[in-house]
Amino acid sequence: MSLRIIVTVKHVPDATGDRHFADDLTVDRDDVDGLLSELDEYAVEQALQISENSDDDVEITVLTVGPEDAKDALRKALSMGADKAIHVEDDDLHGTDAIGTSLVLAKAIEKAGYDLVVSGMASTDGTAGIVPALLAERLGVPQVTLLSEVTVEDGVVKGRRDGDTASEQLEASLPAVVSVTDQSGEARYPSFKGIMAAKKKPVQAWDLSDLDLEAEEVGLEGAYSVVDSAAERPARTAGTIVKDEGEGGKQLAEFLASQKFV
């Protein structure tokens, strides 16, 4: 038997960089370095572990939607051990929201063919966390989300979801969509051999026409949510220093009271 796994990944601005909005109030991705979303690395890792622990012939495809630079995220996933990649790139995708992104991903997943879709719990830029559920709805398959442990056996995906008060054991028949948390296991570092091998792995490029989508269905024009306005966060001000010369406790209490903390 064979098992086709598609891992959805995203190229995001580096959280340590100076991130800001462009003139059209979309995220400016040109002035900050990008990288594979850390939470998506866990999804790639879980797909690789499923492959390593399976008796089936497993093929792992990484899929992303984004501009030219998004290939860097695919190459990182390929260097970790994924087999091939699909890059959906089209100028009309600029400004696409989470709902539009789920539409593009679903179309690409259906075109590629799959048994299991694995996603991170959220992207580290938008952090909406809704795309896996939207994907499952669009594909018409079960969703098993927010897993900290995942396995596949005999056409069934099983996993553990850890909550604040209990852990749930969940399962669904394939095809299905799962998302994994950052508690699912540390993602591996690409080896030098893996980095070199990634350069030879196939990366297929699709645009909207390949997915039978029209420009007005995506991008800013088709977005269900838009940013109306944005302002820079005020610069941090210096804190208040209290020198304890016998009245430190009193001064601290007065400060807390003035800020309505007590």
Coordinates of C-alpha atoms in Angstrom, one line a residue, residues 38-154:
E38 CA 8.4 27.2 13.2
L39 CA 5.0 25.6 14.0
D40 CA 5.0 24.1 10.5
E41 CA 8.4 22.5 11.2
Y42 CA 6.5 20.3 13.7
A43 CA 4.1 19.3 11.0
V44 CA 7.0 18.3 8.7
E45 CA 8.6 16.3 11.6
Q46 CA 5.4 14.4 12.3
A47 CA 5.0 13.5 8.7
L48 CA 8.6 12.2 8.6
Q49 CA 8.0 10.1 11.7
I50 CA 4.9 8.6 10.2
S51 CA 6.9 7.7 7.2
E52 CA 9.7 6.2 9.3
N53 CA 7.4 4.1 11.4
S54 CA 5.2 2.9 8.5
D55 CA 5.4 -0.4 6.6
D56 CA 3.7 1.4 3.6
D57 CA 5.3 3.2 0.8
V58 CA 5.0 6.8 2.0
E59 CA 5.4 9.9 -0.1
I60 CA 5.6 13.3 1.6
T61 CA 4.8 16.5 -0.4
V62 CA 5.2 19.9 1.1
L63 CA 2.8 22.6 -0.2
T64 CA 2.9 26.4 0.2
V65 CA 1.1 29.4 -1.2
G66 CA 3.2 32.6 -1.5
P67 CA 5.6 34.7 -3.6
E68 CA 8.9 33.7 -5.0
D69 CA 10.7 33.8 -1.6
A70 CA 8.3 31.1 -0.3
K71 CA 10.5 28.5 -2.1
D72 CA 12.9 29.0 0.9
A73 CA 10.3 27.4 3.2
L74 CA 9.9 24.5 0.8
R75 CA 13.7 23.9 0.5
K76 CA 13.9 23.8 4.3
A77 CA 11.2 21.2 4.5
L78 CA 12.8 19.2 1.7
S79 CA 16.2 19.3 3.4
M80 CA 14.5 17.9 6.5
G81 CA 13.5 14.9 4.4
A82 CA 10.2 15.6 2.5
D83 CA 10.2 14.0 -1.0
K84 CA 8.8 16.8 -3.2
A85 CA 7.2 20.2 -3.1
I86 CA 4.4 22.2 -4.7
H87 CA 4.6 26.0 -4.9
V88 CA 1.4 28.0 -5.7
E89 CA 2.5 31.4 -6.8
D90 CA 0.5 34.1 -8.5
D91 CA 0.5 37.9 -8.3
D92 CA -3.2 37.9 -7.8
L93 CA -2.7 36.1 -4.5
H94 CA -1.4 39.2 -2.8
G95 CA -3.5 40.1 0.2
T96 CA -5.3 36.7 0.4
D97 CA -6.8 36.1 3.9
A98 CA -7.0 32.8 5.8
I99 CA -10.3 31.8 4.1
G100 CA -8.9 32.5 0.6
T101 CA -5.7 30.6 1.5
S102 CA -7.7 27.6 2.5
L103 CA -9.5 27.6 -0.8
V104 CA -6.2 27.7 -2.8
L105 CA -4.7 25.0 -0.6
A106 CA -7.8 22.8 -0.9
K107 CA -7.7 23.1 -4.7
A108 CA -4.0 22.2 -4.8
I109 CA -4.4 19.3 -2.4
E110 CA -7.2 17.9 -4.6
K111 CA -5.2 18.3 -7.7
A112 CA -2.1 16.6 -6.2
G113 CA -4.0 13.7 -4.6
Y114 CA -3.6 12.8 -0.9
D115 CA -4.5 10.5 1.9
L116 CA -3.5 12.7 4.8
V117 CA -2.9 16.4 5.2
V118 CA -0.7 17.5 8.1
S119 CA -0.6 21.2 9.2
G120 CA 0.9 23.2 12.1
M121 CA -1.5 24.4 14.7
A122 CA -1.1 28.0 13.3
S123 CA 1.3 30.2 11.4
T124 CA 3.6 32.4 13.5
D125 CA 2.6 35.5 11.6
G126 CA -1.2 35.4 11.4
T127 CA -1.7 33.0 14.3
A128 CA -5.3 32.5 13.4
G129 CA -5.2 28.7 13.6
I130 CA -8.3 28.2 11.5
V131 CA -6.8 26.9 8.2
P132 CA -6.7 23.2 9.1
A133 CA -10.4 23.2 10.0
L134 CA -11.3 25.2 6.8
L135 CA -9.3 22.7 4.8
A136 CA -11.2 19.8 6.2
E137 CA -14.5 21.5 5.5
R138 CA -13.5 22.3 1.9
L139 CA -12.2 18.8 1.3
G140 CA -15.2 17.1 3.0
V141 CA -13.0 14.9 5.2
P142 CA -12.6 14.5 9.0
Q143 CA -10.4 16.8 11.0
V144 CA -8.3 15.8 14.0
T145 CA -6.7 19.0 15.3
L146 CA -4.2 20.2 17.9
L147 CA -2.5 16.8 18.4
S148 CA 0.6 16.4 20.5
E149 CA 1.0 12.8 19.2
V150 CA -0.1 11.3 15.9
T151 CA 0.2 7.8 14.2
V152 CA -1.3 6.2 11.1
E153 CA -2.1 2.5 10.9
D154 CA -4.5 0.5 8.7

